[in-house]
Amino acid sequence: RDFLPRGSGIVTRRPLVLQLIFSKTEYAEFLHCKSKKFTDFDEVRQEIEAETDRVTGTNKGISPVPINLRVYSPHVLNLTLIDLPGITKVPVGDQPPDIEYQIKDMILQFISRENTLILAVTPANMDLANSDALKLAKEVDPQGLRTIGVITKLDLMDEGTDARDILENKLLPLRRGYIGVVNRSQKDIEGKKDIRAALGAERKFFLSHPAYRHIADRMGTPHLQKSLNQQLTNHIRESLPALRSKLQSQLLSLEKEVEEYKNFRPDDPTRKTKALLQMVQQFGVDFEKRIEGSGDQVDTLELSGGARINRIFHERFPFELVKMEFDEKDLRREISYAIKNIHGVRTGLFTPDMAFEAIVKKQIVKLKEPSLKCVDLVVSELATVIKKCAEKLSSYPRLREETERIVTTYIREREGRTKDQILLLIDIEQSYINTNHEDFIGFANAQQRSTQLNKKRAIPNQGEILVIRRGWLTINNISLMKGGSKEYWFVLTAESLSWYKDEEEKEKKYMLPLDNLKIRDVEKGFMSNKHVFAIFNTEQRNVYKDLRQIELACDSQEDVDSWKASFLRAGVYPEKDQAENEDGAQENTFSMDPQLERQVETIRNLVDSYVAIINKSIRDLMPKTIMHLMINNTKAFIHHELLAYLYSSADQSSLMEESADQAQRRDEMLRMYHALKEALNIIGDISTSTVSTPVPPPVDDTWLQSASSHSPTPQRRPVSSIHPPGRPPAVRGPTPGPPLIPVPIGATASFSAPPIPSRPGPQSVFANNDPFLAPPQIPSRPVRIPPGIPPGVPSRRPPAAPSRPTIIRPAEPSLLD
């Protein structure tokens, strides 16, 4: 078939990926217009010209974006070849100044991959030693394993000269040798000479020429076709072990998922019922695992589910309780007013019980806000857990939506009941002040205890040497002159805060006692992404060297809150609005009466003791109440009632309606599974039915290196020297698998060659979902579009490129053009 554009100058201005596929009928298809089948090959030529002009314009511009063409015919062997622009030295028209380098880079893109076969095409009437095609092939294939020399225009050599020594691989040898072809002349093409007749003329030429008669069976386009097809077969055979292993591993990975789809019937009500029951049951199991913890699928990147709720119970909630602790100055003022108001017009001689009860009740009421906030935090975490568990229901969007709605609504309902119960607990504590509690200090001890000691009773340490926390922190406020900010390994105990060089805890940098220490918040720096808090001494002493406070930095606010909660356990509290040493002076504004001061101090100590008892009780009851009324009830609801609610909310058919994505995924998985099985069967057949040929031994090709060291100058050659700078044809194949084998285009289509035993290349297995690919019977590779090279970028280095063999041709018109 004659369908490639011909003319003077550079005609091929975009790569043409031509895939020849053995088929009973003959037609052509373009990738950019899949729906149309071309049976008239004159239309194919016109479409190639139109598509070239669409991207490159009409003034000789070039583009690396390929045109993909598939030709189905009973007269071809399965090969793929890439026809590339000729190597141009001087730009014309709209071509950029670096046109030579751009075209070379484009060629190298295709021929650099190891699974391509390179046809180095050189005209017989030019010097072979100056062939650009062979020079480029040598750059990417120094061992000569992938390069086949093709000599054209043997019928145009000067009288008295021939290419016998070259075709016998004696002069300028290549490892895979040379194959001679005789194509139609420009006059034959213009005269519409039939290609079958041209093939007959080629055969007659080799049989009748005295220099080539003895090697005629190894010359000509049909022999080139067979040689390339055999190389493809060899490559497939070599690739089989690794390919078989890869396919088997893919098949095993799909086996489990495909098992449930093998007998899948989307409209089967039995299947829908079973799937609904299984998914609801799995949802309940996943929810329980996320709350109670589980050894499978552990998240190692962040806390989630039950771990975050535990953190709320034992870090966030105690911290909120301490944050709302009463202000010292306001508390003493309130006690003073309460005592005076209870005595009324009289001057009291004794400390009144009523003042103690009034102040304690007021402090108990303040517990409501942090307690309700704790419930809100737990509800937020439960909502997150529900969304995570519902992700497995994404195949059925309506089921997922209804499940989330029903469970979230139930959690909101339980939230109201839980808050009511917690408020009831606080009201119960407020209703009766038990001064006979075993931990209550009583009036006698209240007069002897200091405020600070009583505070430390609120969260008692478990032991003098208890290690409360270890971890990395950055000391943020060390000046650059002294080394700047640095990260240390901190160890917090009930008595001190120590930091070391690293977690081995061998080289201690400092130990800071916790006495008189407090915590304050520090704003994050403008250029810093760390979160900071500070530790300072309430007696205005330096904390570390000449620093009044040390600023400690963490990566996240969660880490800051966690460290603050750990400091609370050690008895280090957040800073108050006024420093404690100012309290005494300001209290004089309330009263200067010494007797009243003693009464205020006594009640102050009593309030501290009793509030510590209440805090301890609330901290214990809060997690229990939330677990019982909210979390455990939600688990029971999911296990026992969720299914009934789902049935009542919608009919089973609408609930179990698959998403389009899931249906597509299932179909693709089944197609892939069957394709893998078919591929393994094909490989089994190929391994026993194909014949491979050994790789030719190495030859002395140093002539290529010496030839490339001097500038190419045309020479008249003796009898055997014949060849011009040409363009190597090459074939290319997709990854991974056999190379696509190049073939001179004009002669291929019309040659009726018997198929060589061979099977489709491995890549074709994975391309079954491509409607553009018909199942080949002889080795075939699907086309992959190589990445384009942006025009105007000069580069001499071969870029990494997709694998396909390439045809490199001379720029002037030849039969390949």
PDB file of C-alpha atoms in Angstrom, residues 643-756:
ATOM      1  CA  LEU A 643     -30.430  -2.822  60.752  1.00  0.00           C
ATOM      2  CA  ALA A 644     -34.070  -2.298  61.726  1.00  0.00           C
ATOM      3  CA  TYR A 645     -33.726   1.463  61.342  1.00  0.00           C
ATOM      4  CA  LEU A 646     -32.148   1.002  57.890  1.00  0.00           C
ATOM      5  CA  TYR A 647     -35.037  -1.212  56.723  1.00  0.00           C
ATOM      6  CA  SER A 648     -37.577   1.310  57.983  1.00  0.00           C
ATOM      7  CA  SER A 649     -35.811   4.280  56.356  1.00  0.00           C
ATOM      8  CA  ALA A 650     -35.768   2.934  52.771  1.00  0.00           C
ATOM      9  CA  ASP A 651     -36.359  -0.213  50.733  1.00  0.00           C
ATOM     10  CA  GLN A 652     -33.535  -2.661  50.288  1.00  0.00           C
ATOM     11  CA  SER A 653     -33.170  -2.090  46.545  1.00  0.00           C
ATOM     12  CA  SER A 654     -32.473   1.629  46.874  1.00  0.00           C
ATOM     13  CA  LEU A 655     -30.122   1.093  49.833  1.00  0.00           C
ATOM     14  CA  MET A 656     -28.066  -1.475  47.961  1.00  0.00           C
ATOM     15  CA  GLU A 657     -27.885   0.413  44.683  1.00  0.00           C
ATOM     16  CA  GLU A 658     -24.252   0.344  43.571  1.00  0.00           C
ATOM     17  CA  SER A 659     -22.309   3.487  42.766  1.00  0.00           C
ATOM     18  CA  ALA A 660     -21.191   3.879  39.170  1.00  0.00           C
ATOM     19  CA  ASP A 661     -17.552   3.887  40.329  1.00  0.00           C
ATOM     20  CA  GLN A 662     -17.978   0.542  42.095  1.00  0.00           C
ATOM     21  CA  ALA A 663     -19.630  -1.081  39.080  1.00  0.00           C
ATOM     22  CA  GLN A 664     -16.848   0.182  36.832  1.00  0.00           C
ATOM     23  CA  ARG A 665     -14.184  -0.981  39.277  1.00  0.00           C
ATOM     24  CA  ARG A 666     -15.744  -4.456  39.453  1.00  0.00           C
ATOM     25  CA  ASP A 667     -15.938  -4.761  35.674  1.00  0.00           C
ATOM     26  CA  GLU A 668     -12.342  -3.611  35.267  1.00  0.00           C
ATOM     27  CA  MET A 669     -11.153  -6.031  37.935  1.00  0.00           C
ATOM     28  CA  LEU A 670     -12.923  -8.964  36.298  1.00  0.00           C
ATOM     29  CA  ARG A 671     -11.553  -7.972  32.883  1.00  0.00           C
ATOM     30  CA  MET A 672      -8.054  -7.733  34.319  1.00  0.00           C
ATOM     31  CA  TYR A 673      -8.424 -11.098  36.054  1.00  0.00           C
ATOM     32  CA  HIS A 674      -9.516 -12.901  32.880  1.00  0.00           C
ATOM     33  CA  ALA A 675      -6.861 -11.091  30.829  1.00  0.00           C
ATOM     34  CA  LEU A 676      -4.159 -12.239  33.251  1.00  0.00           C
ATOM     35  CA  LYS A 677      -5.365 -15.849  33.035  1.00  0.00           C
ATOM     36  CA  GLU A 678      -5.459 -15.690  29.256  1.00  0.00           C
ATOM     37  CA  ALA A 679      -1.967 -14.136  29.203  1.00  0.00           C
ATOM     38  CA  LEU A 680      -0.563 -16.965  31.320  1.00  0.00           C
ATOM     39  CA  ASN A 681      -2.125 -19.515  28.957  1.00  0.00           C
ATOM     40  CA  ILE A 682      -0.625 -17.715  25.948  1.00  0.00           C
ATOM     41  CA  ILE A 683       2.803 -17.655  27.574  1.00  0.00           C
ATOM     42  CA  GLY A 684       2.540 -21.372  28.182  1.00  0.00           C
ATOM     43  CA  ASP A 685       1.906 -21.943  24.480  1.00  0.00           C
ATOM     44  CA  ILE A 686       4.653 -19.613  23.301  1.00  0.00           C
ATOM     45  CA  SER A 687       7.321 -21.238  25.419  1.00  0.00           C
ATOM     46  CA  THR A 688       6.912 -24.531  23.578  1.00  0.00           C
ATOM     47  CA  SER A 689       6.054 -23.434  20.036  1.00  0.00           C
ATOM     48  CA  THR A 690       8.565 -20.707  19.164  1.00  0.00           C
ATOM     49  CA  VAL A 691      12.074 -21.017  17.829  1.00  0.00           C
ATOM     50  CA  SER A 692      14.784 -18.577  18.818  1.00  0.00           C
ATOM     51  CA  THR A 693      17.986 -17.706  16.991  1.00  0.00           C
ATOM     52  CA  PRO A 694      21.278 -17.042  18.779  1.00  0.00           C
ATOM     53  CA  VAL A 695      22.718 -13.536  19.012  1.00  0.00           C
ATOM     54  CA  PRO A 696      25.488 -13.025  16.420  1.00  0.00           C
ATOM     55  CA  PRO A 697      29.036 -12.796  17.799  1.00  0.00           C
ATOM     56  CA  PRO A 698      30.630  -9.358  18.307  1.00  0.00           C
ATOM     57  CA  VAL A 699      32.423  -7.731  15.357  1.00  0.00           C
ATOM     58  CA  ASP A 700      35.091  -5.056  15.124  1.00  0.00           C
ATOM     59  CA  ASP A 701      33.034  -1.879  14.789  1.00  0.00           C
ATOM     60  CA  THR A 702      35.741   0.585  15.785  1.00  0.00           C
ATOM     61  CA  TRP A 703      35.297   2.108  12.338  1.00  0.00           C
ATOM     62  CA  LEU A 704      32.140   3.748  13.635  1.00  0.00           C
ATOM     63  CA  GLN A 705      34.049   5.563  16.388  1.00  0.00           C
ATOM     64  CA  SER A 706      36.807   6.732  14.047  1.00  0.00           C
ATOM     65  CA  ALA A 707      34.271   7.798  11.472  1.00  0.00           C
ATOM     66  CA  SER A 708      32.445   9.976  13.968  1.00  0.00           C
ATOM     67  CA  SER A 709      35.685  11.690  15.067  1.00  0.00           C
ATOM     68  CA  HIS A 710      36.130  13.631  11.789  1.00  0.00           C
ATOM     69  CA  SER A 711      33.663  15.796   9.973  1.00  0.00           C
ATOM     70  CA  PRO A 712      31.647  13.937   7.361  1.00  0.00           C
ATOM     71  CA  THR A 713      32.931  14.786   3.908  1.00  0.00           C
ATOM     72  CA  PRO A 714      31.565  13.072   0.821  1.00  0.00           C
ATOM     73  CA  GLN A 715      34.029  10.684  -0.764  1.00  0.00           C
ATOM     74  CA  ARG A 716      34.105   8.674  -3.946  1.00  0.00           C
ATOM     75  CA  ARG A 717      34.447   5.108  -2.928  1.00  0.00           C
ATOM     76  CA  PRO A 718      35.973   2.159  -4.668  1.00  0.00           C
ATOM     77  CA  VAL A 719      33.851  -0.721  -5.744  1.00  0.00           C
ATOM     78  CA  SER A 720      32.398  -1.478  -2.354  1.00  0.00           C
ATOM     79  CA  SER A 721      32.105   1.922  -0.721  1.00  0.00           C
ATOM     80  CA  ILE A 722      28.582   3.182  -1.042  1.00  0.00           C
ATOM     81  CA  HIS A 723      26.339   5.030   1.397  1.00  0.00           C
ATOM     82  CA  PRO A 724      25.052   8.457   2.378  1.00  0.00           C
ATOM     83  CA  PRO A 725      24.083   9.947   5.680  1.00  0.00           C
ATOM     84  CA  GLY A 726      20.849   8.210   6.120  1.00  0.00           C
ATOM     85  CA  ARG A 727      18.168   7.761   8.565  1.00  0.00           C
ATOM     86  CA  PRO A 728      17.852   4.549  10.605  1.00  0.00           C
ATOM     87  CA  PRO A 729      14.447   3.013  10.661  1.00  0.00           C
ATOM     88  CA  ALA A 730      13.591   1.570  13.934  1.00  0.00           C
ATOM     89  CA  VAL A 731      10.794  -0.231  15.513  1.00  0.00           C
ATOM     90  CA  ARG A 732       9.534   0.154  18.929  1.00  0.00           C
ATOM     91  CA  GLY A 733       7.507  -1.752  21.408  1.00  0.00           C
ATOM     92  CA  PRO A 734       5.702  -0.869  24.636  1.00  0.00           C
ATOM     93  CA  THR A 735       7.018  -1.651  28.032  1.00  0.00           C
ATOM     94  CA  PRO A 736       7.488  -4.253  29.402  1.00  0.00           C
ATOM     95  CA  GLY A 737       8.059  -6.815  26.726  1.00  0.00           C
ATOM     96  CA  PRO A 738       9.269  -7.410  23.245  1.00  0.00           C
ATOM     97  CA  PRO A 739      10.578  -4.595  21.147  1.00  0.00           C
ATOM     98  CA  LEU A 740       8.518  -3.332  18.295  1.00  0.00           C
ATOM     99  CA  ILE A 741      10.336  -4.152  15.128  1.00  0.00           C
ATOM    100  CA  PRO A 742      10.942  -1.536  12.422  1.00  0.00           C
ATOM    101  CA  VAL A 743      10.210  -2.215   8.785  1.00  0.00           C
ATOM    102  CA  PRO A 744      10.642  -0.051   5.674  1.00  0.00           C
ATOM    103  CA  ILE A 745       7.184   1.241   5.225  1.00  0.00           C
ATOM    104  CA  GLY A 746       6.594   1.336   1.522  1.00  0.00           C
ATOM    105  CA  ALA A 747       7.345  -2.321   0.967  1.00  0.00           C
ATOM    106  CA  THR A 748       5.726  -3.881   3.978  1.00  0.00           C
ATOM    107  CA  ALA A 749       2.046  -3.780   3.411  1.00  0.00           C
ATOM    108  CA  SER A 750       1.861  -5.506   0.086  1.00  0.00           C
ATOM    109  CA  PHE A 751       4.107  -8.420   0.909  1.00  0.00           C
ATOM    110  CA  SER A 752       2.164 -11.593   1.526  1.00  0.00           C
ATOM    111  CA  ALA A 753       4.479 -13.287   3.987  1.00  0.00           C
ATOM    112  CA  PRO A 754       3.608 -16.422   5.939  1.00  0.00           C
ATOM    113  CA  PRO A 755       3.237 -15.727   9.634  1.00  0.00           C
ATOM    114  CA  ILE A 756       6.188 -16.617  11.812  1.00  0.00           C
TER     115      ILE A 756
END
